[in-house]
Short mmCIF file of C-alpha atoms in Angstrom, two decimals:
data_model
loop_
_atom_site.label_atom_id
_atom_site.label_comp_id
_atom_site.label_asym_id
_atom_site.label_seq_id
_atom_site.Cartn_x
_atom_site.Cartn_y
_atom_site.Cartn_z
CA MET A 9 158.62 76.80 102.05
CA PRO A 10 156.51 78.08 104.98
CA TYR A 11 158.15 81.52 104.96
CA LEU A 12 157.42 82.39 101.31
CA SER A 13 154.20 84.33 101.88
CA HIS A 14 155.61 85.78 105.11
CA PHE A 15 158.38 87.52 103.15
CA GLY A 16 156.37 88.05 99.97
CA LEU A 17 158.36 85.57 97.87
CA ARG A 18 157.25 83.67 94.76
CA GLU A 19 159.83 80.91 95.12
CA PRO A 20 162.56 79.84 97.56
CA PRO A 21 165.52 82.19 97.02
CA PHE A 22 168.23 80.08 98.61
CA GLY A 23 167.89 76.61 97.14
CA ILE A 24 171.07 74.62 96.58
CA THR A 25 169.96 73.15 93.24
CA PRO A 26 171.77 75.02 90.41
CA ASP A 27 169.26 77.39 88.79
CA THR A 28 170.59 79.77 86.13
CA SER A 29 167.87 82.33 86.86
CA PHE A 30 169.59 82.92 90.22
CA PHE A 31 173.10 83.25 88.72
CA TYR A 32 174.98 86.09 90.44
CA ALA A 33 177.82 87.63 88.45
CA CYS A 34 180.36 88.24 91.19
CA LYS A 35 183.86 89.15 90.06
CA SER A 36 185.18 85.57 89.99
CA SER A 37 182.11 84.04 88.31
CA GLN A 38 181.94 86.75 85.67
CA GLU A 39 185.64 86.37 84.90
CA ALA A 40 185.15 82.60 84.56
CA LEU A 41 182.16 83.06 82.24
CA ASN A 42 184.10 85.56 80.15
CA THR A 43 187.02 83.14 79.96
CA LEU A 44 184.73 80.38 78.68
CA ILE A 45 183.06 82.56 76.07
CA VAL A 46 186.36 83.95 74.76
CA ALA A 47 188.04 80.54 74.76
CA VAL A 48 185.36 78.74 72.75
CA ALA A 49 185.09 81.69 70.36
CA ASN A 50 188.80 81.31 69.65
CA GLY A 51 188.44 77.59 68.94
CA GLU A 52 190.72 76.37 71.73
CA GLY A 53 190.90 72.67 72.48
CA PHE A 54 190.75 72.34 76.28
CA ILE A 55 189.57 74.79 78.94
CA LYS A 56 189.77 74.13 82.68
CA ILE A 57 187.61 75.61 85.44
CA THR A 58 188.40 74.63 89.02
CA GLY A 59 186.90 75.61 92.35
CA GLU A 60 186.32 74.31 95.85
CA VAL A 61 183.14 72.44 96.74
CA GLY A 62 180.14 74.77 96.69
CA THR A 63 181.67 77.64 94.72
CA GLY A 64 179.21 77.33 91.82
CA LYS A 65 180.96 75.28 89.13
CA THR A 66 177.81 73.44 88.04
CA LEU A 67 175.77 76.64 87.97
CA LEU A 68 178.49 78.33 85.91
CA CYS A 69 178.52 75.39 83.50
CA ARG A 70 174.77 75.60 82.97
CA LYS A 71 174.92 79.37 82.58
CA PHE A 72 177.63 78.99 79.94
CA LEU A 73 175.69 76.35 78.00
CA ALA A 74 172.55 78.49 78.14
CA ALA A 75 174.51 81.37 76.60
CA LEU A 76 175.37 79.36 73.45
CA ASP A 77 173.23 79.95 70.37
CA ASP A 78 171.94 77.45 67.80
CA SER A 79 175.25 77.40 65.94
CA TRP A 80 176.58 75.21 68.76
CA ALA A 81 176.04 71.54 69.53
CA SER A 82 176.76 70.75 73.16
CA ALA A 83 177.30 67.69 75.29
CA TYR A 84 177.04 67.88 79.08
CA VAL A 85 178.19 64.96 81.24
CA PRO A 86 177.47 65.59 84.95
CA ASN A 87 179.32 62.52 86.18
CA PRO A 88 182.23 61.57 83.90
CA ASN A 89 183.53 58.81 86.17
CA LEU A 90 183.13 56.46 83.22
CA GLU A 91 185.44 54.08 81.42
CA PRO A 92 186.42 55.28 77.92
CA ARG A 93 183.88 53.32 75.89
CA THR A 94 180.96 54.34 78.12
CA LEU A 95 182.14 57.94 78.02
CA LEU A 96 182.08 57.94 74.21
CA LEU A 97 178.54 56.52 74.21
CA ALA A 98 177.45 59.19 76.70
CA LEU A 99 178.93 61.96 74.53
CA ALA A 100 177.23 60.57 71.42
CA GLU A 101 173.87 60.45 73.20
CA GLU A 102 174.27 64.05 74.43
CA MET A 103 175.07 65.26 70.91
CA GLY A 104 172.16 63.37 69.41
CA VAL A 105 174.45 61.03 67.48
CA ILE A 106 173.04 57.52 67.03
CA LEU A 107 175.73 54.88 67.44
CA ASP A 108 175.64 51.12 67.63
CA SER A 109 176.29 50.32 71.30
CA GLY A 110 177.92 47.08 70.22
CA LEU A 111 180.88 48.88 68.62
CA ASP A 112 184.27 48.56 70.23
CA GLN A 113 186.11 51.64 71.48
CA HIS A 114 188.11 52.12 68.28
CA HIS A 115 185.03 52.14 66.06
CA LEU A 116 183.09 54.32 68.52
CA LEU A 117 185.85 56.92 68.37
CA LYS A 118 185.91 56.70 64.59
CA ALA A 119 182.12 57.11 64.38
CA LEU A 120 182.22 60.14 66.68
CA ASN A 121 184.94 61.71 64.55
CA LEU A 122 182.73 61.29 61.48
CA ALA A 123 179.87 62.93 63.41
CA LEU A 124 182.12 65.88 64.29
CA LEU A 125 182.99 66.31 60.61
CA ASP A 126 179.29 66.30 59.80
CA PHE A 127 178.66 69.02 62.42
CA ALA A 128 181.44 71.09 60.81
CA ARG A 129 179.91 70.67 57.33
CA ARG A 130 176.64 71.99 58.76
CA LYS A 131 178.49 74.99 60.25
CA ARG A 132 177.88 73.84 63.80
CA ARG A 133 180.59 73.89 66.43
CA VAL A 134 180.79 71.36 69.25
CA VAL A 135 181.58 71.93 72.91
CA VAL A 136 181.79 69.19 75.52
CA CYS A 137 181.38 70.09 79.21
CA LEU A 138 182.32 67.60 81.89
CA ASP A 139 181.39 68.31 85.50
CA GLU A 140 183.21 66.71 88.45
CA ALA A 141 186.14 66.06 86.11
CA GLN A 142 188.46 65.29 89.03
CA ALA A 143 186.72 61.89 89.16
CA MET A 144 187.58 60.95 85.56
CA PRO A 145 189.79 57.89 85.04
CA LEU A 146 193.11 58.71 83.38
CA ASP A 147 192.40 56.53 80.36
CA SER A 148 189.10 58.39 79.82
CA LEU A 149 190.96 61.70 79.88
CA GLU A 150 193.29 60.33 77.23
CA THR A 151 190.28 59.24 75.14
CA LEU A 152 189.01 62.83 75.28
CA ARG A 153 192.35 64.04 73.96
CA LEU A 154 192.13 61.63 71.04
CA LEU A 155 188.62 62.88 70.29
CA THR A 156 189.92 66.46 69.99
CA ASN A 157 192.74 65.51 67.62
CA LEU A 158 190.48 66.15 64.65
CA GLU A 159 190.76 69.75 63.46
CA THR A 160 190.57 72.01 60.43
CA GLU A 161 193.27 74.48 59.47
CA LYS A 162 191.51 77.07 61.64
CA ARG A 163 190.22 75.31 64.73
CA LYS A 164 189.40 72.14 66.63
CA LEU A 165 186.21 70.36 65.68
CA ALA A 166 185.38 69.74 69.36
CA GLN A 167 186.27 71.82 72.36
CA VAL A 168 186.29 70.41 75.88
CA VAL A 169 185.64 72.24 79.16
CA LEU A 170 186.70 70.45 82.34
CA PHE A 171 184.95 71.57 85.53
CA GLY A 172 186.38 70.14 88.71
CA GLN A 173 187.57 70.50 92.25
CA PRO A 174 191.26 71.41 92.86
CA GLU A 175 192.04 67.69 92.85
CA LEU A 176 191.66 67.90 89.08
CA ASP A 177 195.06 69.58 88.93
CA GLU A 178 196.60 66.59 90.71
CA ARG A 179 195.02 64.23 88.19
CA LEU A 180 196.24 66.30 85.26
CA SER A 181 199.78 66.28 86.67
CA HIS A 182 200.01 62.56 85.96
CA GLU A 183 202.62 61.70 83.35
CA SER A 184 200.19 59.64 81.27
CA VAL A 185 198.05 62.71 80.43
CA ARG A 186 200.86 65.21 79.88
CA GLN A 187 199.78 65.73 76.25
CA LEU A 188 196.30 66.75 77.37
CA ARG A 189 197.76 69.04 80.03
CA GLN A 190 199.74 70.89 77.37
CA ARG A 191 196.55 71.54 75.39
CA ILE A 192 194.83 73.45 78.21
CA THR A 193 195.20 77.00 76.94
CA PHE A 194 192.60 78.76 79.10
CA GLN A 195 191.88 78.17 82.77
CA HIS A 196 190.24 79.88 85.72
CA HIS A 197 189.91 79.14 89.43
CA LEU A 198 186.57 80.10 90.96
CA GLY A 199 186.95 82.08 94.16
CA THR A 200 184.51 82.78 96.97
CA LEU A 201 182.30 85.79 97.60
CA THR A 202 183.81 88.85 99.26
CA ARG A 203 182.10 90.51 102.21
CA GLU A 204 180.49 93.11 99.94
CA GLU A 205 179.55 90.52 97.32
CA THR A 206 177.81 88.42 99.98
CA ASP A 207 175.63 91.39 100.82
CA HIS A 208 174.71 91.90 97.15
CA TYR A 209 174.29 88.14 96.65
CA LEU A 210 171.68 87.90 99.41
CA ALA A 211 169.73 90.86 98.01
CA HIS A 212 170.01 89.52 94.44
CA ARG A 213 168.60 86.11 95.24
CA LEU A 214 165.77 87.59 97.28
CA SER A 215 164.90 89.87 94.36
CA VAL A 216 164.89 86.98 91.86
CA GLY A 217 162.69 85.07 94.29
CA GLY A 218 160.14 87.88 94.11
CA TYR A 219 160.94 90.03 97.14
CA THR A 220 160.31 93.77 96.65
CA GLY A 221 160.47 95.24 100.16
CA ASP A 222 163.15 96.81 102.32
CA ARG A 223 166.36 95.10 103.30
CA VAL A 224 165.77 91.69 104.93
CA PHE A 225 169.24 90.77 106.18
CA ALA A 226 170.59 93.25 108.69
CA PRO A 227 174.25 94.27 108.17
CA GLY A 228 175.23 92.15 111.17
CA ALA A 229 173.43 89.12 109.74
CA SER A 230 175.15 89.54 106.38
CA ARG A 231 178.55 89.86 108.08
CA THR A 232 177.89 86.74 110.15
CA ILE A 233 176.79 84.73 107.13
CA HIS A 234 179.89 85.78 105.20
CA ARG A 235 182.21 84.97 108.10
CA THR A 236 180.70 81.58 108.88
CA SER A 237 180.39 80.55 105.22
CA ARG A 238 183.73 82.08 104.22
CA GLY A 239 181.93 83.30 101.12
CA VAL A 240 181.17 79.82 99.74
CA PRO A 241 177.88 80.34 97.82
CA ARG A 242 176.38 76.97 98.72
CA LEU A 243 176.98 77.60 102.43
CA VAL A 244 175.64 81.13 102.09
CA ASN A 245 172.43 79.64 100.68
CA ILE A 246 172.10 77.11 103.49
CA LEU A 247 172.73 79.69 106.21
CA ALA A 248 170.44 82.30 104.65
CA HIS A 249 167.62 79.76 104.32
CA LYS A 250 167.91 78.70 107.96
CA ALA A 251 168.13 82.31 109.13
CA LEU A 252 164.94 83.15 107.23
CA MET A 253 163.23 80.17 108.88
CA LEU A 254 164.26 81.40 112.31
CA ALA A 255 163.08 84.94 111.61
CA TYR A 256 159.77 83.56 110.35
CA GLY A 257 159.43 81.45 113.51
CA GLU A 258 159.62 84.64 115.56
CA GLY A 259 157.22 86.50 113.30
CA SER A 260 159.95 88.91 112.23
CA ARG A 261 160.43 90.23 108.70
CA LYS A 262 164.08 91.04 109.41
CA VAL A 263 166.97 88.62 109.78
CA SER A 264 169.28 89.68 112.60
CA ALA A 265 172.85 88.68 113.44
CA ARG A 266 171.38 86.48 116.17
CA HIS A 267 169.39 84.50 113.59
CA ALA A 268 172.48 84.13 111.41
CA ARG A 269 174.61 82.94 114.34
CA ALA A 270 172.03 80.33 115.27
CA ALA A 271 171.82 79.18 111.63
CA ALA A 272 175.60 78.75 111.57
CA ALA A 273 175.52 76.88 114.87
CA ASP A 274 173.04 74.43 113.35
CA THR A 275 175.14 73.85 110.21
CA PRO A 276 178.02 71.37 110.67
CA SER A 277 179.77 72.45 107.48
CA SER A 278 179.86 76.12 108.48
CA PHE A 279 182.86 77.75 110.10
CA ALA A 280 180.93 78.49 113.25
CA PHE A 281 181.56 78.91 116.94
CA SER A 282 182.46 77.08 120.12
CA PRO A 283 180.18 74.32 121.43
CA ALA A 284 179.11 76.48 124.39
CA TRP A 285 177.89 79.25 122.08
CA ILE A 286 176.14 76.78 119.82
CA TRP A 287 173.90 75.47 122.61
CA LEU A 288 173.28 78.97 123.97
CA ALA A 289 172.32 80.37 120.54
CA LEU A 290 170.02 77.48 119.69
CA GLY A 291 168.40 77.64 123.10
CA CYS A 292 167.65 81.35 122.78
CA ILE A 293 166.18 80.99 119.29
CA ALA A 294 164.13 77.94 120.26
CA PHE A 295 162.71 79.77 123.28
CA SER A 296 161.82 82.83 121.19
CA SER A 297 160.25 80.74 118.42
CA ILE A 298 158.13 78.74 120.88
CA GLY A 299 156.97 81.96 122.53
CA TRP A 300 155.95 83.42 119.17
CA MET A 301 154.08 80.29 118.16
CA ILE A 302 152.14 80.35 121.46
CA LEU A 303 151.23 84.01 120.95
CA ARG A 304 150.00 83.24 117.43
#
């Protein structure tokens, strides 16, 4: 990024690729992480984490998996929109279980059950995390339930965490997966950042990125970013990145409310302003940036 040296940064602080080193433990995210850790420690079968687009479900999933020690075997499926047989093969591959791809679904399920028993004999517990679970076919959800039927007197041999958008609840309300729905004993809905959390979030990510100076985002800029993102972390990242670019274009080391408003005006997914203000804000910033570039 062209503004890294300008702001004294080692790496871009507001990327939208999930990076656990940038994980910010706001109230909702920390509660969700605590829920996951407690649930798997108790040996529950199914856990559900929902949240709107951009609220950090994938980042939370990776943070949770990174927190597990060597006593756990994990399987992470980022896109579980797979028919049952393919899903079983994907789970086996993730767990390092070698299966004959020519097996039918019945024998694949049987072979995976034997693998789970082997993990248990070696004192290893298994957790399966499925991202974007709202896209899973109903028959694949039912296959997951069958996979978790195997248990000891104390606990399930495999635990499943479903991460998905709110549409996941609609899918789970279907009559054909009512048995799975009854097995969800822990759940959490990821919220958005509060106004105060947005302020801390911006400072946190800058710090992780290597920034050590005074406050970069003026209070007005932080308020504008929170209002136009509605506290959705992904949108906060996009707006903060654009605002930093605009400040850099003017040669400023501070991000003002004006920069934040222009960033929001240039972001279709933000909850921004009227068309008249959009053109005015962009025009002002463009004029200032061109003037600074000429002076340089």
